[in-house]
Coordinates of C-alpha atoms and ligand atoms in Angstrom, one line a residue:
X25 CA 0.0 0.0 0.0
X26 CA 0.8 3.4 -1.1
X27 CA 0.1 6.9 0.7
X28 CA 0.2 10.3 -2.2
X29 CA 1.6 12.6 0.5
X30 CA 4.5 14.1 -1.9
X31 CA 5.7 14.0 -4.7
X32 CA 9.5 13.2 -3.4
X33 CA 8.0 9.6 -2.7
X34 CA 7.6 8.6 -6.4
X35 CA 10.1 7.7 -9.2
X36 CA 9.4 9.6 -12.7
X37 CA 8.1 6.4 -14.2
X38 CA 5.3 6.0 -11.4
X39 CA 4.5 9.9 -12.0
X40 CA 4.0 9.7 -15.3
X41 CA 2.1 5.9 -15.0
X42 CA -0.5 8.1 -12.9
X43 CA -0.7 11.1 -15.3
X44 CA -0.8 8.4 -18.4
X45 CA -4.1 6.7 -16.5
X46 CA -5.3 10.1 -16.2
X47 CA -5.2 11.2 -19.8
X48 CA -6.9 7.6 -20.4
X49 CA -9.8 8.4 -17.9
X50 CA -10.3 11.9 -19.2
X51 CA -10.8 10.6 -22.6
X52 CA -13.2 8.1 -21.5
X53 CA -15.4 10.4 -20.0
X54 CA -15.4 12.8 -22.7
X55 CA -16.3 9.8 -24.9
X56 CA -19.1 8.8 -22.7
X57 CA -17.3 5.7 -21.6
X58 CA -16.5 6.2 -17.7
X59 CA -16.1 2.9 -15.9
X60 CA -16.6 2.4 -12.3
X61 CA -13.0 1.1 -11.5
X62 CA -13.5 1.5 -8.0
X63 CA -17.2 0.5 -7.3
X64 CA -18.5 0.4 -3.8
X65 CA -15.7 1.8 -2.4
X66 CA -15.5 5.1 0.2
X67 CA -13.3 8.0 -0.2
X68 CA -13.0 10.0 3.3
X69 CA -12.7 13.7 2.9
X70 CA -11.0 15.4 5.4
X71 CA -10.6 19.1 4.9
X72 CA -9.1 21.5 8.4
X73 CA -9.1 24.8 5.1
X74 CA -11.2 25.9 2.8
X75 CA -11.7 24.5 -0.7
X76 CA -13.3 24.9 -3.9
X77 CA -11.4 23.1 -6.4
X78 CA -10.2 19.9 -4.4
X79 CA -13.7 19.3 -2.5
X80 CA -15.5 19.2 -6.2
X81 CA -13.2 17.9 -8.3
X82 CA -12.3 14.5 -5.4
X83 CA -16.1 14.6 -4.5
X84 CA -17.2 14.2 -7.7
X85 CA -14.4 12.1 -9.3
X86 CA -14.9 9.9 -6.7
X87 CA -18.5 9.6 -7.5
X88 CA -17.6 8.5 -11.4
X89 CA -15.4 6.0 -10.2
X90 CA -18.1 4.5 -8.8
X91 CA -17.1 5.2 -5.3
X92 CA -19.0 7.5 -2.2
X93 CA -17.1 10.0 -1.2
X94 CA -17.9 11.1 2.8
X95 CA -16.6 15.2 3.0
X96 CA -15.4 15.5 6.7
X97 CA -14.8 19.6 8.2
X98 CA -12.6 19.6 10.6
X99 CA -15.8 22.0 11.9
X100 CA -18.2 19.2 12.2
X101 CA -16.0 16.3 13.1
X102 CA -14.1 15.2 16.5
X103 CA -11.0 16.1 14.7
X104 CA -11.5 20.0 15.0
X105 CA -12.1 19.6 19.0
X106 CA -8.7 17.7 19.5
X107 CA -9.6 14.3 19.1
X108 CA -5.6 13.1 17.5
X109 CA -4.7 12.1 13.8
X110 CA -3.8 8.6 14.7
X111 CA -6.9 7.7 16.3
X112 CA -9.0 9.3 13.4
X113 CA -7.2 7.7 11.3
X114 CA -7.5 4.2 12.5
X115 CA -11.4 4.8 12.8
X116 CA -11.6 6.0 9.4
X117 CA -9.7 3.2 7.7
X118 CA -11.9 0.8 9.4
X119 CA -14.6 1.8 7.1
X120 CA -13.7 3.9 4.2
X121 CA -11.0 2.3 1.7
X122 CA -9.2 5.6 0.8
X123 CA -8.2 9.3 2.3
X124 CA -7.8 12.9 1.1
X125 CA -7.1 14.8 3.8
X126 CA -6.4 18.9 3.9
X127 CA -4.5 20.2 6.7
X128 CA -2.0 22.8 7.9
X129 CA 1.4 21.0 8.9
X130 CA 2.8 18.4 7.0
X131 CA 3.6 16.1 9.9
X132 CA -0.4 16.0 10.5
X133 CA -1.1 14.5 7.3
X134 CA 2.1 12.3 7.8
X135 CA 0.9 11.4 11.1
X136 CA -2.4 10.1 10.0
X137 CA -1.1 8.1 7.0
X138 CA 1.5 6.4 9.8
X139 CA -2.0 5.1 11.4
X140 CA -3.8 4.6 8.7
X141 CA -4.6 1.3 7.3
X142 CA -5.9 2.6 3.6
X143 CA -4.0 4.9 1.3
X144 CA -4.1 8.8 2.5
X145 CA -3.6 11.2 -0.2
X146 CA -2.2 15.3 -0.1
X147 CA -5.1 17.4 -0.3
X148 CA -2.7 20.4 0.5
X149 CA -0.6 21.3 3.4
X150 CA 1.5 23.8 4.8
X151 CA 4.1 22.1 2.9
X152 CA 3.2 20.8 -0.5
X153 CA 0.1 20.5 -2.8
X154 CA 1.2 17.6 -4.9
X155 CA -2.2 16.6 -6.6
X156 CA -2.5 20.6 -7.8
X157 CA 0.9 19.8 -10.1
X158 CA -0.1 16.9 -11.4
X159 CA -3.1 18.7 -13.0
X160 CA -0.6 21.0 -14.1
X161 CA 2.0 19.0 -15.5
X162 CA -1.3 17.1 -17.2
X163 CA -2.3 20.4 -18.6
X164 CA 1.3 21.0 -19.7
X165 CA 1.3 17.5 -21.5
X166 CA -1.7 18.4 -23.2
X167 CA -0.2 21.3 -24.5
X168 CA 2.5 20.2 -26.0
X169 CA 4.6 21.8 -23.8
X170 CA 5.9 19.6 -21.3
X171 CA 9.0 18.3 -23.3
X172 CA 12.0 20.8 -22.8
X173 CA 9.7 22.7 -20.4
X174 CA 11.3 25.6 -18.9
X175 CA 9.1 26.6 -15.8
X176 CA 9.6 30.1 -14.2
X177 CA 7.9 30.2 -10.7
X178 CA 7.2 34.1 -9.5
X179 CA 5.7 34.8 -5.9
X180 CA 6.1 32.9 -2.3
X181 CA 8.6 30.1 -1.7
X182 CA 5.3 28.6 -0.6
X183 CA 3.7 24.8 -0.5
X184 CA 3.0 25.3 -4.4
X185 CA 6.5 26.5 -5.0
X186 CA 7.7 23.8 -3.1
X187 CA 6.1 20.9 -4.9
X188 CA 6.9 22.3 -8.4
X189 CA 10.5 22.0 -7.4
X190 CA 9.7 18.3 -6.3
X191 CA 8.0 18.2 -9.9
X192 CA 11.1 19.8 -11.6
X193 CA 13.9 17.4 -9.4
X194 CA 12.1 14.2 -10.1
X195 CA 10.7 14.4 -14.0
X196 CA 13.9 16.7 -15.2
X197 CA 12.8 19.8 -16.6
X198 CA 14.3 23.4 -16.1
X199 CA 12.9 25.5 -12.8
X200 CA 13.4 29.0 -12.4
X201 CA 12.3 30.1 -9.4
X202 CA 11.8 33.7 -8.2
X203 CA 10.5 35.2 -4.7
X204 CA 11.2 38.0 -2.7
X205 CA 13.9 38.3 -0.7
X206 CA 12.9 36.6 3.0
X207 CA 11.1 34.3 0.8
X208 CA 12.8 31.8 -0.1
X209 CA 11.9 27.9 -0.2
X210 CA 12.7 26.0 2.9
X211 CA 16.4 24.9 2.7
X212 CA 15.3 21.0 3.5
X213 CA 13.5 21.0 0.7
X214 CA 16.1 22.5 -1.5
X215 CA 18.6 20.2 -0.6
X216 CA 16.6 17.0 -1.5
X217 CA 15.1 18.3 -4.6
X218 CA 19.0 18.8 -5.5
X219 CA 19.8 15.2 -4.7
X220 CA 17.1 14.0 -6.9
X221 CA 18.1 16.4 -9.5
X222 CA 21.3 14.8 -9.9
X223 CA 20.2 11.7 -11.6
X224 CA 16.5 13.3 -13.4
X225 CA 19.0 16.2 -14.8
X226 CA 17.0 19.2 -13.7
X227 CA 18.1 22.3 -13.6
X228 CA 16.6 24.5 -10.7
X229 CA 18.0 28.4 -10.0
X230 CA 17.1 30.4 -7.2
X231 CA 16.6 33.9 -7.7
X232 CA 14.9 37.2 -6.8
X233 CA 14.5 38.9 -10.2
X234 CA 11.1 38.1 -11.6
X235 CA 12.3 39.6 -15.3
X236 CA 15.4 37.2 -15.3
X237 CA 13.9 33.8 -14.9
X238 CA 10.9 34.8 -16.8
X239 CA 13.3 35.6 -19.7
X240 CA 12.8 32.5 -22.4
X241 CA 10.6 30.7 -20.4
X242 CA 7.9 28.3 -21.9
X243 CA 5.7 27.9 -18.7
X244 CA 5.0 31.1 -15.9
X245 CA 3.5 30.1 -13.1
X246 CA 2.8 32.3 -9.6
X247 CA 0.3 31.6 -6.7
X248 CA -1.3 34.1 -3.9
X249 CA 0.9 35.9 -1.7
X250 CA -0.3 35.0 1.0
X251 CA -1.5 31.2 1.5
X252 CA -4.5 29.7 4.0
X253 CA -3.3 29.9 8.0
X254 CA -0.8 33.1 6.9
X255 CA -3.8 35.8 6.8
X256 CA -2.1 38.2 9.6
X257 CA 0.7 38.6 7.5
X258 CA -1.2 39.7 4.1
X259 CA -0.6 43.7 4.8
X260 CA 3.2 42.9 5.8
X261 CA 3.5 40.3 2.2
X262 CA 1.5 43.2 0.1
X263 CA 4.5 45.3 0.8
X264 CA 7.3 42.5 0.6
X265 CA 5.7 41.4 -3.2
X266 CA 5.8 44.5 -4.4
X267 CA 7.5 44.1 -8.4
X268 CA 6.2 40.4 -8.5
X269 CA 2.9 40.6 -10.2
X270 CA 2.8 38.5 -13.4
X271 CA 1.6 41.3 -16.1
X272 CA 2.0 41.4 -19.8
X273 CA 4.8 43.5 -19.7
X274 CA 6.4 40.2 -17.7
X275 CA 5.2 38.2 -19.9
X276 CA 6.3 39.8 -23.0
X277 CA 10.0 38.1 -22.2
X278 CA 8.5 34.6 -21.5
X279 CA 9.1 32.7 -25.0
X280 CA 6.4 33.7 -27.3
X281 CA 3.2 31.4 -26.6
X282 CA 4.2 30.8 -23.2
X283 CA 1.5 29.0 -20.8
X284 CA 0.2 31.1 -17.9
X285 CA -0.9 28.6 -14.9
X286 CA -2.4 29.6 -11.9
X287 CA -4.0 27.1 -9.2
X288 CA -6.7 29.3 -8.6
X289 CA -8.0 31.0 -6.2
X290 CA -6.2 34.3 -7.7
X291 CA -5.8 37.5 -6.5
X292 CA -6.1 39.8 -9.6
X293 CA -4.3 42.8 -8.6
X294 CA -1.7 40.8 -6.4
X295 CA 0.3 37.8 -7.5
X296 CA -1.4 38.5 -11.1
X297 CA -3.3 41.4 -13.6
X298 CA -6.2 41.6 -14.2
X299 CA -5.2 41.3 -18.4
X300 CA -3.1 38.8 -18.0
X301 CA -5.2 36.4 -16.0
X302 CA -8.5 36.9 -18.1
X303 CA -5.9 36.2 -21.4
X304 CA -5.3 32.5 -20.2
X305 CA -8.4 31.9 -18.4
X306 CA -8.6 29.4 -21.2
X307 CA -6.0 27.3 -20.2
X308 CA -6.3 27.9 -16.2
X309 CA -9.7 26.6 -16.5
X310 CA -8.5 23.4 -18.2
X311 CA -6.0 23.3 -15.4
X312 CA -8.4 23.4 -12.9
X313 CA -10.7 21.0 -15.0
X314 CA -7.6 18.1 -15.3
X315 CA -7.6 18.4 -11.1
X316 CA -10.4 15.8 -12.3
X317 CA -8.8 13.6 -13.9
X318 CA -5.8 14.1 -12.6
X319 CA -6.4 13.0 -9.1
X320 CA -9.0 10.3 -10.9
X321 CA -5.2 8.8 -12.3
X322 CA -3.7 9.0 -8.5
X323 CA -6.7 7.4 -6.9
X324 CA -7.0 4.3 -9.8
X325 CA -2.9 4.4 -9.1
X326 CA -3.3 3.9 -5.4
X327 CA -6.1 1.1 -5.9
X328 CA -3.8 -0.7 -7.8
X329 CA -6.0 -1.1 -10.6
X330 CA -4.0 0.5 -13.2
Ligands
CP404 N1 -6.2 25.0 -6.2 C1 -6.9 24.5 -5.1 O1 -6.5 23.6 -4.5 O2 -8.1 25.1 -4.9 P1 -9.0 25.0 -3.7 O3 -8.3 25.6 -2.5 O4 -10.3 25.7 -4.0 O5 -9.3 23.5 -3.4
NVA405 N1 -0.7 28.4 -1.5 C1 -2.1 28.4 -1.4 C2 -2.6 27.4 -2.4 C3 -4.2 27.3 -2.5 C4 -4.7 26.3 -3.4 C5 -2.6 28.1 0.0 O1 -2.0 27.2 0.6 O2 -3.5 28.7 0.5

């Protein structure tokens, strides 16, 4: 059994095995042809944050694999009044077959999955967001872009940040990453994406000039400024961001045709304009569409029924 807490804990090939299932099961549905691969079975939902994107798109996916998926707040359930992660989980897994769980630190989530008999999957943390990139790197794929990608990251050394540096170490592509100074991705995670780069052959630079790792680049890609559980600093981050909001103007030194992806929810104004965002809507929606499938690919994955 298999827990999708990050993506540091997969080899390219199993990565790319999920994302392949995913392009199969997206095509299926489009085509009318959904199976129920996972009949009768439960997906928990535990979410301690807010969500839009990863309550629908597990909820319903869930539901065309044939599953029922249970959405747990942290508001309603013993969790939220201090009942631990180990002894949820064990409840849990003696009745549903699979997790998604939404939390604040990482070592919740890796707590829970210790305890927990079924497979636990990252809805988000304080740390990483790994199901978010692979919807992206899906989106990328679908492109056309995701051979020779070069992948300039502007805004927060956040969880987002974090796990497209995973992304970059383990499948091999070029990451550029820019934030503001005081901002920078935590060194633990810098040093293992580095190890891994060494045998994928990614490059990854670290920088604070948004213009120079835009230059060339095929993908842009930013996130808010300030995430879930950080809201007292948003007045302080405001300041500390000022110069990284993607524009045209920025854009106009990505490589001509460049993708735009945001994870959504954006602040227009912020991390990204108003022009720009509405000028790739097109694509950020399909990004937001393939957390679908996507995550459809990583649950199949999990179940071993590839
Ligand atoms: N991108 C994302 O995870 O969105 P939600 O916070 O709405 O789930
Ligand atoms: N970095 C953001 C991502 C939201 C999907 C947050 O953690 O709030």
């Amino acid at each position: 059994m298999r827990h999708f807490l990050g993506l540091k804990d997969f080899s390219k090939e199993e990565l790319l095995e999920m994302l392949s299932i995913a392009h199969r099961l997206k095509a299926d549905l489009k085509a009318g042809q959904a199976k129920p691969l996972m009949s009768g079975k439960t997906l928990a939902m535990i979410f301690e944050k807010s969500s839009t994107r990863t309550r629908v798109s597990f909820e319903v996916g869930a539901r065309q694999l044939g599953m029922h998926p249970l959405f747990l707040s942290s508001r309603d359930i013993q969790l939220g009044r201090g009942e631990p992660m180990k002894d949820t989980a064990r409840v849990i897994g003696r009745m549903c077959d699979m997790v998604m769980i939404r939390t604040f630190e990482h070592a919740r989530l890796e707590e829970f999955a210790a305890h927990s008999p079924v497979p636990v999957i990252n809805g988000l943390s304080d740390d990483f967001h790994p199901v978010q990139l692979m919807a992206d790197y899906m989106t990328m794929q679908e492109r056309g872009c995701a051979e020779g990608a070069v992948v300039a990251w502007i805004g927060d050394g956040n969880n987002m940040a974090a796990s497209w540096l995973m992304l970059a170490a383990k499948l091999g592509f070029e990451l550029r990453i820019a934030t503001p100074k005081g901002y920078e991705l935590p060194d633990r995670w810098v040093q293992m994406a580095e190890s891994f780069a060494k045998s994928s052959g990614a490059i990854i630079r670290y920088g604070h000039d948004p213009k120079a790792v835009v230059s060339g680049a095929t993908v842009v890609t930013t996130d808010v400024w300030t995430s879930m559980g950080q809201e007292a600093e948003n007045e302080k981050r405001l300041t500390d961001f000022a110069g990284f909001t993607v524009d045209e103007s920025l854009m106009a030194l990505a490589k001509e045709g460049a993708l735009f992806l945001h994870c959504l929810p954006a602040h227009r104004g912020e991390e990204v304009s108003e022009e720009t965002f509405e000028a790739h809507a097109e694509t950020i929606f399909t990004e937001a569409e393939n957390r679908l499938h996507a995550q459809k690919g990583i649950m199949v994955w999990l179940d071993g029924n590839r």
